[in-house]
Short mmCIF file of C-alpha atoms and ligand atoms in Angstrom, two decimals:
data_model
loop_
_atom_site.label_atom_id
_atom_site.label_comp_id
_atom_site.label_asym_id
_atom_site.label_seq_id
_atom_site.Cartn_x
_atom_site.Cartn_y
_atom_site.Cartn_z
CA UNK A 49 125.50 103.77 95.58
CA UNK A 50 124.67 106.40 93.45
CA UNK A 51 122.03 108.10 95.14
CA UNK A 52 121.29 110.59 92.24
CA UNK A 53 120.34 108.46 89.55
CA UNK A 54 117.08 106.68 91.47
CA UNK A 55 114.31 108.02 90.16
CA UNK A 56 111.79 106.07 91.56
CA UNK A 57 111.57 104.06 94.96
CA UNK A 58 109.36 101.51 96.27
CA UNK A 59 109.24 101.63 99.94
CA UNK A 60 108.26 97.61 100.74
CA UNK A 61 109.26 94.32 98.94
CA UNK A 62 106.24 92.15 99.26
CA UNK A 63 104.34 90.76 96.09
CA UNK A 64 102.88 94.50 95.59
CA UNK A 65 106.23 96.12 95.86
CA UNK A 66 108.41 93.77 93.52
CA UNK A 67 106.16 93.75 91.53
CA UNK A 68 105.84 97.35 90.77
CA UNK A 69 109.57 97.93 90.95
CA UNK A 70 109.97 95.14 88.16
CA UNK A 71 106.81 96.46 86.14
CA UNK A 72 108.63 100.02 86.08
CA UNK A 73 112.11 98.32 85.18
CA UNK A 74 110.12 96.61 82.06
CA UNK A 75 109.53 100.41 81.59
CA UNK A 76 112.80 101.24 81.12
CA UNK A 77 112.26 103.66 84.80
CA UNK A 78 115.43 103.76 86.87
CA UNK A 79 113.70 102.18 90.19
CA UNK A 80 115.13 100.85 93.91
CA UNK A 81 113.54 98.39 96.02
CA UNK A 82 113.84 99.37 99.99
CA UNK A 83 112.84 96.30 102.36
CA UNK A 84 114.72 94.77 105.28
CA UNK A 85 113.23 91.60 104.91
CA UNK A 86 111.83 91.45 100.77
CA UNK A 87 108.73 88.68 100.40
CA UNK A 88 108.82 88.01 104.86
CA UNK A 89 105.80 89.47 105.23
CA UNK A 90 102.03 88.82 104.28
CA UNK A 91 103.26 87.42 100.73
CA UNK A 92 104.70 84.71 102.40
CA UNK A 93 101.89 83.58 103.95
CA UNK A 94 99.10 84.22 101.50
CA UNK A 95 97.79 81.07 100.21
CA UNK A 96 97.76 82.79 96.04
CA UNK A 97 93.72 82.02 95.31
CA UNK A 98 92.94 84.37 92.18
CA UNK A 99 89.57 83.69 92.69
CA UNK A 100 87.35 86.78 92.50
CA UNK A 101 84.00 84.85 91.90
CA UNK A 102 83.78 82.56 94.57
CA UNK A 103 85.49 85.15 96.82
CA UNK A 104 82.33 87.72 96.24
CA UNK A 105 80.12 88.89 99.23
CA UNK A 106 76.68 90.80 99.17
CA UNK A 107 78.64 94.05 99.83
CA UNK A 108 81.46 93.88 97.96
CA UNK A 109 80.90 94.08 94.01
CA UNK A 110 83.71 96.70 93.23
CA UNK A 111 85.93 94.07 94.96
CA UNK A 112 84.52 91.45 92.40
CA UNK A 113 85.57 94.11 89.34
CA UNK A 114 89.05 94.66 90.28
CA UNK A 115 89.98 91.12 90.99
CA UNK A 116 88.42 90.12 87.89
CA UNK A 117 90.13 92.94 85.97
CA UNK A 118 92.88 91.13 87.85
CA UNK A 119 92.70 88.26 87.03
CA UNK A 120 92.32 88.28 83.28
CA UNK A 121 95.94 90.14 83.45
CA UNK A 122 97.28 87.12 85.48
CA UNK A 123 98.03 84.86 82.14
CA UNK A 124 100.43 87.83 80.51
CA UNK A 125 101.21 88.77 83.56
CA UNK A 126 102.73 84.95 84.43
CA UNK A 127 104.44 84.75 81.04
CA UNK A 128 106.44 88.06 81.57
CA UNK A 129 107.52 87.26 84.60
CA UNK A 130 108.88 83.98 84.08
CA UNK A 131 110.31 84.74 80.64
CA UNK A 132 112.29 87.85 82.55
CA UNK A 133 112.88 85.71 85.46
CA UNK A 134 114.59 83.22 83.32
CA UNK A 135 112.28 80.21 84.26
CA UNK A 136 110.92 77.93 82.13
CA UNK A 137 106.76 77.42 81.60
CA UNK A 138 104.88 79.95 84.03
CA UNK A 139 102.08 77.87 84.81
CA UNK A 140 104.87 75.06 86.39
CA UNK A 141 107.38 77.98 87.71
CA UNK A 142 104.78 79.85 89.29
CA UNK A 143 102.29 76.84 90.04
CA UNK A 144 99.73 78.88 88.41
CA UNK A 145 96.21 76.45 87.54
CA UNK A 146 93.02 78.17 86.60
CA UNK A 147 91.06 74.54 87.78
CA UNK A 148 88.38 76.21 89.65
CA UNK A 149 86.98 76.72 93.17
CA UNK A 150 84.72 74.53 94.64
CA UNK A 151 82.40 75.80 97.40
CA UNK A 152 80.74 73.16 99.37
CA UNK A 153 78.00 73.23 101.93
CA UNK A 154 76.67 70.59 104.65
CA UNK A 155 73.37 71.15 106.69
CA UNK A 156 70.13 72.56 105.23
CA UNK A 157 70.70 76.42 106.30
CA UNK A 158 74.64 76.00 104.58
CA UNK A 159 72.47 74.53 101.57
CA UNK A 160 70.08 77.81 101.77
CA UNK A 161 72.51 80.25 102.02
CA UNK A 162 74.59 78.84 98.88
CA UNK A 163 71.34 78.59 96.87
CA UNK A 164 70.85 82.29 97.80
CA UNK A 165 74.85 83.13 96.75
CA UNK A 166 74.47 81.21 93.65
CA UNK A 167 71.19 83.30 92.34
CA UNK A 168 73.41 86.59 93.72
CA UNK A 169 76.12 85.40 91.04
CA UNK A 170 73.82 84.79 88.43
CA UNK A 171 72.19 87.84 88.73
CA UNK A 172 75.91 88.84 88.32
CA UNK A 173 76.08 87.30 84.94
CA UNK A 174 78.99 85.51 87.18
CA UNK A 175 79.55 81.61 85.54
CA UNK A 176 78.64 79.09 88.33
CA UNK A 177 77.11 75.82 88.42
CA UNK A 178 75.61 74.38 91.27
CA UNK A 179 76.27 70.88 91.86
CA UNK A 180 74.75 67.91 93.89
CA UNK A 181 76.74 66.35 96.76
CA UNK A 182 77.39 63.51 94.35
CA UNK A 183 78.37 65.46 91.38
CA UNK A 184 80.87 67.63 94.31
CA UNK A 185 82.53 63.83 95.36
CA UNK A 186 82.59 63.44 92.06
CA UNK A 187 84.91 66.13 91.05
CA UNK A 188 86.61 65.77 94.66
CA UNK A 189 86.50 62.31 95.69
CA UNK A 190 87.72 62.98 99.26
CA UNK A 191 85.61 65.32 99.98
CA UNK A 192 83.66 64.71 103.45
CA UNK A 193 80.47 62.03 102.39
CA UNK A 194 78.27 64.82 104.72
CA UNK A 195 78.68 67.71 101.96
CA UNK A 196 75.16 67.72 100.97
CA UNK A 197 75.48 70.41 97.73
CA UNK A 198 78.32 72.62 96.07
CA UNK A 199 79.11 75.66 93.79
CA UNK A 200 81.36 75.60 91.52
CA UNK A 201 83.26 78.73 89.99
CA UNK A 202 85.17 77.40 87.09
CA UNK A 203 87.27 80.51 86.51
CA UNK A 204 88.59 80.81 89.51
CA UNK A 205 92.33 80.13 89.63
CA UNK A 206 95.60 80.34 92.00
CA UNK A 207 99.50 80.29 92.17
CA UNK A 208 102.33 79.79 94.57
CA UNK A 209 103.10 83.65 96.44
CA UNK A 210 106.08 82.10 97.34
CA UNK A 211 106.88 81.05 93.51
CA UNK A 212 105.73 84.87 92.01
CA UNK A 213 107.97 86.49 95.21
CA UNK A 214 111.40 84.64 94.30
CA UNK A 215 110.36 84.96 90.44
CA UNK A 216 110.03 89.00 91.16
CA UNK A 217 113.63 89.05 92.89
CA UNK A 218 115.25 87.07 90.23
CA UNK A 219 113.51 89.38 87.52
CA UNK A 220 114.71 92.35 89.69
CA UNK A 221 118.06 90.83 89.48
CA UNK A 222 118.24 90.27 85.95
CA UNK A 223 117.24 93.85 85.29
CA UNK A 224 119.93 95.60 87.52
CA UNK A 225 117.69 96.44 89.93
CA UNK A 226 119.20 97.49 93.11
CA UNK A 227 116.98 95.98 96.57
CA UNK A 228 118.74 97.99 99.76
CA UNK A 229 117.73 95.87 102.72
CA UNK A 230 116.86 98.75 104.99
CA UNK A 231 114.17 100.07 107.05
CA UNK A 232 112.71 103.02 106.23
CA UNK A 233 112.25 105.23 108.71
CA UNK A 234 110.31 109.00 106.94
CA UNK A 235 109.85 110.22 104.35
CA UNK A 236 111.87 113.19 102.77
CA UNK A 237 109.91 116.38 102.22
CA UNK A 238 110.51 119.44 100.54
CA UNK A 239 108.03 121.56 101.09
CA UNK A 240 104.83 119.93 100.00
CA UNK A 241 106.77 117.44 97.75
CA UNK A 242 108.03 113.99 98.99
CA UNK A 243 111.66 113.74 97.53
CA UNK A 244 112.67 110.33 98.73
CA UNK A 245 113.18 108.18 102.00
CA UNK A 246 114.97 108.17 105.23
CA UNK A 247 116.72 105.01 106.25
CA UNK A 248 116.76 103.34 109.85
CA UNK A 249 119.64 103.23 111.64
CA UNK A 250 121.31 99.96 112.48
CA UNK A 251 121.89 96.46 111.22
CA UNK A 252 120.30 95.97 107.70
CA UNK A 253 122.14 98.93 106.66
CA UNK A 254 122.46 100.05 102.74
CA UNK A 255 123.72 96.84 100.70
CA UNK A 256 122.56 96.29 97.23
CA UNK A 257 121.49 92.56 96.23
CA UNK A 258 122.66 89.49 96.88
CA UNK A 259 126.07 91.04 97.90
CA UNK A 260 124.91 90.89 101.93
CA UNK A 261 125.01 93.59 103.70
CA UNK A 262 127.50 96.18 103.42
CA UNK A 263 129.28 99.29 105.30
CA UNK A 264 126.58 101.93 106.12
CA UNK A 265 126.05 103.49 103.05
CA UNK A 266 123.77 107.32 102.10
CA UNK A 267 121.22 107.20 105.46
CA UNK A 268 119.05 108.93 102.30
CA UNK A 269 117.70 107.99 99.24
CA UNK A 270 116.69 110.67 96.69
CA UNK A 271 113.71 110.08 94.26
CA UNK A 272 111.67 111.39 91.51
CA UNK A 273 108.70 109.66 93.20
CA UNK A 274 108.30 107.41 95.91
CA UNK A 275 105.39 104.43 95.73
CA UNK A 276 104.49 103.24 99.28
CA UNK A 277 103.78 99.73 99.51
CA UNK A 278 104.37 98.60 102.83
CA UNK A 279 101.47 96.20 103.16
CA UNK A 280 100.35 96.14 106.68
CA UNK A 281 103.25 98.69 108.02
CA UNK A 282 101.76 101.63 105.72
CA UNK A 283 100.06 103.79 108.10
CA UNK A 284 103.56 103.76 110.32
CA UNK A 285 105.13 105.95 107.65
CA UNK A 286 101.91 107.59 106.76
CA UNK A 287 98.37 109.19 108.56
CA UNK A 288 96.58 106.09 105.97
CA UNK A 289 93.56 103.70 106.81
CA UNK A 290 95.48 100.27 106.79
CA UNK A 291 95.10 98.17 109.98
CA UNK A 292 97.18 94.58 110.37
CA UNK A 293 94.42 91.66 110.23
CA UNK A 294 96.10 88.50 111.23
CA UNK A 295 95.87 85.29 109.04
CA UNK A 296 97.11 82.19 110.66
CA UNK A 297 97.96 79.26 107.66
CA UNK A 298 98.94 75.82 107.65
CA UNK A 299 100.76 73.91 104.49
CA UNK A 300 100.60 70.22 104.82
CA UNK A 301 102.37 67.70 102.57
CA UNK A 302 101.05 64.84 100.73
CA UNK A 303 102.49 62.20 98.97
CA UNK A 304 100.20 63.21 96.37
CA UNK A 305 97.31 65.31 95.92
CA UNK A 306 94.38 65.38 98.06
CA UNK A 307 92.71 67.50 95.44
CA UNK A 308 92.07 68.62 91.87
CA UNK A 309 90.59 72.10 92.50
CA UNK A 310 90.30 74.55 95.70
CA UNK A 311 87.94 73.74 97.99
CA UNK A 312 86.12 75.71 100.74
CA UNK A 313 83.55 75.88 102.73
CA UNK A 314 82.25 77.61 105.73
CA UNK A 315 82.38 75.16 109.47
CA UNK A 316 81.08 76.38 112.74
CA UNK A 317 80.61 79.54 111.44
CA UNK A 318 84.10 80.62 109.73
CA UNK A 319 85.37 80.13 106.37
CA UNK A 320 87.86 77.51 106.01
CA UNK A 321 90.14 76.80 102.53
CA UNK A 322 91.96 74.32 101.19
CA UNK A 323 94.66 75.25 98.49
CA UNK A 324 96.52 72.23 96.42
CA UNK A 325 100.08 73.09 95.16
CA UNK A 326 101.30 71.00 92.38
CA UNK A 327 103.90 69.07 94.45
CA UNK A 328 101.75 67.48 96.78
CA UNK A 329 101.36 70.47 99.29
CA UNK A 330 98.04 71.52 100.69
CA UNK A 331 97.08 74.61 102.27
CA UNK A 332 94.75 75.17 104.40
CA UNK A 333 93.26 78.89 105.39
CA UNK A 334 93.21 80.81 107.20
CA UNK A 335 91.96 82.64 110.45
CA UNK A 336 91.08 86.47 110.36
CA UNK A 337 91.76 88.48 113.82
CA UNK A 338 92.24 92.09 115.05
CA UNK A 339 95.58 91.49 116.99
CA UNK A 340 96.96 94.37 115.82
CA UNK A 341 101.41 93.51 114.62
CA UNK A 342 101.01 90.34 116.47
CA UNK A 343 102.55 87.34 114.34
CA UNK A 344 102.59 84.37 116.82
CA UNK A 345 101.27 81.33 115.35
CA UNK A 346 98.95 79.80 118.43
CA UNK A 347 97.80 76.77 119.36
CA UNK A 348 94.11 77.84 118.88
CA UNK A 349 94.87 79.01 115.68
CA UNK A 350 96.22 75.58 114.63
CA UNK A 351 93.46 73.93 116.37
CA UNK A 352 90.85 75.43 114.59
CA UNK A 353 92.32 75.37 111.16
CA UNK A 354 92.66 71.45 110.93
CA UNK A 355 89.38 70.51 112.73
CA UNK A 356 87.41 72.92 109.95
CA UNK A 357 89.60 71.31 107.47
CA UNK A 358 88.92 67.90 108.15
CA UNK A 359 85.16 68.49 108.36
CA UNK A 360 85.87 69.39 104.42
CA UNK A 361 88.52 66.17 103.91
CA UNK A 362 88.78 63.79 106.10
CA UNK A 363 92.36 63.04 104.82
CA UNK A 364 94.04 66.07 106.03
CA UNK A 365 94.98 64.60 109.58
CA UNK A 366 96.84 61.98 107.52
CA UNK A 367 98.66 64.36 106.17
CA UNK A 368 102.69 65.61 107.58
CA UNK A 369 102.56 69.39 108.63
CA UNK A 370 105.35 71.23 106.77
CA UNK A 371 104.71 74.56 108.00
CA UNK A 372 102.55 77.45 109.75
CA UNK A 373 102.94 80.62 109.94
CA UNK A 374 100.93 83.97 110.60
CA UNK A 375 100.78 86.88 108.24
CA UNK A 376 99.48 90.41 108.42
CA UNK A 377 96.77 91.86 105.37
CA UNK A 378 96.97 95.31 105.05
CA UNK A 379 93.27 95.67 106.12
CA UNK A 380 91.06 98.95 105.22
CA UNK A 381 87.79 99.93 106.24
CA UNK A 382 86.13 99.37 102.72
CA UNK A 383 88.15 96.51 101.91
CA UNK A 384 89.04 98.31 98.84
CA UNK A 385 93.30 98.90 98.13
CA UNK A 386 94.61 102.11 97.98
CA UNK A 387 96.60 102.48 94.55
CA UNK A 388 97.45 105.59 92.90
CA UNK A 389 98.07 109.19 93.73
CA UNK A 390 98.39 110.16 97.81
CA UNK A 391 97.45 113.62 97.16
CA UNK A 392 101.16 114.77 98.00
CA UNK A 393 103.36 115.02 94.65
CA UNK A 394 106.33 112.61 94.40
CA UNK A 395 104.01 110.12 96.39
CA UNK A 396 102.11 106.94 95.33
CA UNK A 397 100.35 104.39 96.89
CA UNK A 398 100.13 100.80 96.23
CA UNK A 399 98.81 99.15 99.96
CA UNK A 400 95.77 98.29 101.03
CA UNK A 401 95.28 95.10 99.44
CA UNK A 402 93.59 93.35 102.52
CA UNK A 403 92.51 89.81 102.06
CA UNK A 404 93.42 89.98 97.69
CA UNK A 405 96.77 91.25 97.41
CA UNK A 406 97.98 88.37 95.34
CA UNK A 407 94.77 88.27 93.38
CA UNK A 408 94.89 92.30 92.71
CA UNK A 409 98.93 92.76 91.40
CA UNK A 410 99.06 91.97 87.86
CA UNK A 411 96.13 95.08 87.78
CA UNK A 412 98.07 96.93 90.80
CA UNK A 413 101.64 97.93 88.69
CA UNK A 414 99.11 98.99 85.76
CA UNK A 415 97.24 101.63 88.30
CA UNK A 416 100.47 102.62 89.85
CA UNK A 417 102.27 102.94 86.50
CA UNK A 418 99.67 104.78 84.73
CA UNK A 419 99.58 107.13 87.84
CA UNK A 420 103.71 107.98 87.63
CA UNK A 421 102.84 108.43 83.88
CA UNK A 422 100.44 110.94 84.83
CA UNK A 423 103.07 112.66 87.13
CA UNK A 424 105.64 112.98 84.47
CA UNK A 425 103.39 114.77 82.42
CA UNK A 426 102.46 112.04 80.20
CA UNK A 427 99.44 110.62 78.80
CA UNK A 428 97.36 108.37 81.38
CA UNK A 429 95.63 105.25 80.20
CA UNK A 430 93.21 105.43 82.99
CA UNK A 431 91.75 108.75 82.16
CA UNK A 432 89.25 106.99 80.37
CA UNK A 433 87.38 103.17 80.03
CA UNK A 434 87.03 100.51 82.31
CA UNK A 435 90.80 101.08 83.67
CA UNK A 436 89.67 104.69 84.75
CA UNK A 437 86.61 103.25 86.67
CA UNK A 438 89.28 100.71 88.14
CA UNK A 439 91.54 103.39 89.48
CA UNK A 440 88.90 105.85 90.91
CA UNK A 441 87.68 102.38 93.01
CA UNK A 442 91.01 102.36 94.50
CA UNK A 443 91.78 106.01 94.32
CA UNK A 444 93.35 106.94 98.06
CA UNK A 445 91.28 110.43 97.20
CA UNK A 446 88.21 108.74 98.78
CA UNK A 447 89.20 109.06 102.47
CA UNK A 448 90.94 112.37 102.36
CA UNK A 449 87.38 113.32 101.04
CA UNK A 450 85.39 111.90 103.45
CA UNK A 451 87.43 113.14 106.93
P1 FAD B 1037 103.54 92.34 102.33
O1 FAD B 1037 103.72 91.08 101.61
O2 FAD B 1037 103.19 92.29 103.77
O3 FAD B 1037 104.87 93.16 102.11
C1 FAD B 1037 105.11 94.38 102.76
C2 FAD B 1037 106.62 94.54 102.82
O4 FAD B 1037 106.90 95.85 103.33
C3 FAD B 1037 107.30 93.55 103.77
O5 FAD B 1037 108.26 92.80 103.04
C4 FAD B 1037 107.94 94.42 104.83
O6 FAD B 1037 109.22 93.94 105.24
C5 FAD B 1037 108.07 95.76 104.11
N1 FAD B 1037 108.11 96.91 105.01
C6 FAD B 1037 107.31 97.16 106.06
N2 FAD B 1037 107.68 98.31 106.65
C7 FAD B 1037 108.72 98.80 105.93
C8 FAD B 1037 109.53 99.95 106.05
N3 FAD B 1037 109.32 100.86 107.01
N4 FAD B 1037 110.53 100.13 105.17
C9 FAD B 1037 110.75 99.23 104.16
N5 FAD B 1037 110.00 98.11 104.01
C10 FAD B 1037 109.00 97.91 104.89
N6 FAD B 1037 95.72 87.32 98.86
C11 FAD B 1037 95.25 86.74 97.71
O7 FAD B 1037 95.17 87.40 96.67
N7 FAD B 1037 94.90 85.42 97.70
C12 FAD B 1037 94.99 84.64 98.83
O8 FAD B 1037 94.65 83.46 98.79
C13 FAD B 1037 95.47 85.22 100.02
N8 FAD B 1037 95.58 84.47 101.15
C14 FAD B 1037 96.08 85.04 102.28
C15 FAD B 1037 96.25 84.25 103.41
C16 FAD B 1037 96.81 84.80 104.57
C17 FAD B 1037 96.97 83.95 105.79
C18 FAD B 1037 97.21 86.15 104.57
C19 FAD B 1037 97.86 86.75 105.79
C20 FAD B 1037 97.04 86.95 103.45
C21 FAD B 1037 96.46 86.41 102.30
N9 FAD B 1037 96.26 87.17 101.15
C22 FAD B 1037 95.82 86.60 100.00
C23 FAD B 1037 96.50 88.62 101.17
C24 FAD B 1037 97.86 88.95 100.59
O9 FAD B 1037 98.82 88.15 101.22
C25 FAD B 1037 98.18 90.42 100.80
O10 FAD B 1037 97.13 91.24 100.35
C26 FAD B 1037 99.45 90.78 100.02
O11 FAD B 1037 100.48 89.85 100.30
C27 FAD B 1037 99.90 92.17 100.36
O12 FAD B 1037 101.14 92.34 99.73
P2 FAD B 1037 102.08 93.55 100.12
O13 FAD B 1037 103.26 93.48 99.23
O14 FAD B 1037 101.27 94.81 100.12
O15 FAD B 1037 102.44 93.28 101.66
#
């Protein structure tokens, strides 16, 4: 390879990464992928809700802006993708269905505490409508006859990670874009400026796509600027606030579907999910722990994800289990991603995305985008307006500030 025409690389191949590199190809930006193991990690687990409203807590209202600034970019976002990636419709390629979430409740106090959401949301100006248990089995006739009351968040929406992940590699594909299946192991410096990346030694190795792997190739990779977006792994190439939180998922599959809509719902406690995929599959979600890199799916985990489940839908122990696995959310203390400039030149960040990563990428390759813009000299889109309030949210400037 070439090293000296990259001008950009993206250290990390999960939804955030691909989707940056193929945002910057669109761009007409020379740009290189670096990942050992593209879409492995917490894309491949996620369960793809895009659903900012019923996803909003008491604390966490500039959450609720940048998903829905987020979502609203997921339609175009969709149609570029699959017309690039050669597929056909994007709502069937990407099993992308803007149906709704339903959030259900069973005893008095789950009752109280949804009433108490549901004026939160208004006062919002969020759309909602609460619903009786009847008018919930309505919608959702196999919903649990104990769900006594539900609220329903009828923009709400979700896709298939796995779908948008192999969509971004074919794009990437189409467009030439080299993806080197290598670790990276520093970052280059010169002086203050980050110039490019260091690769691991060992297997993996340099090999451009979908040739397998090939002879050792430049242990270096020059670039322009470098846009870190190593999900959980961040903070090993990088002093950054981005702790693993472990999320153990389960996809079941159905002969056909259980539901119409997501459901959820919170059981002893926790918040349980259940995600229907227009083949048949249903996912249910997911735990949340502090394990630090541990990815073993356990028995607990399993345990407690189908008896919370079937206190939702009774039907879900009918159901054949296809898969589980465990994946790690680039967790930071405000919840908030870090996207944009890392105070360094030559180095962006795109990480941080926590429990919303799928939600927040349409919006992501805008921030990062408008921030290499701004590096080259050029004019920057989020100077001003609602994108500019966006990007200081998620600006990385707020914890060098604070420490
Ligand atoms: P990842 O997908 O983890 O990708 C990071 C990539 O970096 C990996 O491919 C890895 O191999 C690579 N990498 C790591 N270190 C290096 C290195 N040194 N050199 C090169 N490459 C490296 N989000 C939603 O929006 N909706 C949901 O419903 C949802 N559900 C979820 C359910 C679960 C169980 C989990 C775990 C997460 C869920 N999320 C959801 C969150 C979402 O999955 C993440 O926010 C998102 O996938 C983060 O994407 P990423 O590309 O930053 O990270």
């Amino acid at each position: 390879m070439d090293v000296t025409d990259v001008m950009d690389v993206v250290v990390g191949g999960g939804v955030v990464g691909l989707a940056v590199a193929w945002r910057l190809a669109r761009e007409g930006r020379p740009v290189t992928v670096v990942d050992p193991a593209p879409a492995s990690g917490a894309s491949h687990a996620a369960a793809g809700m895009l659903a900012p409203v019923s996803e909003v807590t008491y604390t966490e209202a500039p959450l609720l802006r940048l998903g829905a600034a987020s979502l609203r970019r997921w339609p175009s976002f969709a149609a570029e993708l699959a017309a690039d990636a050669g597929l056909g419709d994007p709502a069937r390629a990407l099993d992308l269905r803007a149906d709704g979430t339903l959030d259900v409740a069973f005893g008095a106090d789950d009752l109280a505490a949804l009433d108490e959401l549901a004026a939160f949301m208004e006062k919002l100006e969020l759309p909602v409508e609460r619903l009786t248990g009847r008018e919930c089995r309505r919608l959702e006739p196999m919903l649990a006859p104990s769900v006594r009351g539900g609220l329903l968040a009828p923009g709400d929406a979700w896709v298939d990670p796995r779908r948008v992940t192999a969509a971004l590699l074919a794009a990437l594909h189409r467009l030439g874009v080299p993806l080197v299946r290598a670790r990276v192991a520093g970052l280059l410096r010169d002086g203050d400026r980050v110039t490019g990346v260091r690769l691991a030694d060992g297997p993996g190795g340099t090999g451009l796509q979908e040739s397998g792997p090939r002879e050792i190739g430049p242990r270096e990779i020059r670039a322009a600027n470098v846009v870190l977006a190593a999900g959980a792994w961040s903070g090993e190439l990088l002093d950054l606030p981005v702790r693993p939180v472990k999320g153990q998922i389960m996809r079941l599959r159905s002969p056909q579907p259980l539901l119409g809509r997501c459901v959820r719902g919170m059981v002893h406690g926790a918040p349980v999910y259940l995600v229907p995929r227009g083949d048949g599959e249903l996912v249910l979600g997911a735990t949340q722990e502090e394990l630090g890199f541990d990815t073993r799916v356990t028995a607990g985990g399993l345990y407690e994800l189908l008896r919370d489940a079937r206190e939702l839908v009774p039907g879900v122990t009918e159901l054949e289990v296809a898969d589980m696995v465990a994946g790690l959310r680039p967790g930071t203390p405000d919840n908030l991603p870090l996207i944009g400039p890392a105070g360094v030149p030559g180095l962006v960040l795109a990480t941080g995305h926590h429990r919303g990563g799928v939600l927040l990428t349409p919006l992501t390759t805008d921030l990062v985008l408008d921030a290499l813009t701004a590096a080259g000299g050029g004019a920057r889109e989020t100077e001003t307006g609602e994108t500019g309030e966006l990007a200081e949210l998620c600006s990385p400037r707020r914890f060098q500030e604070t420490s």
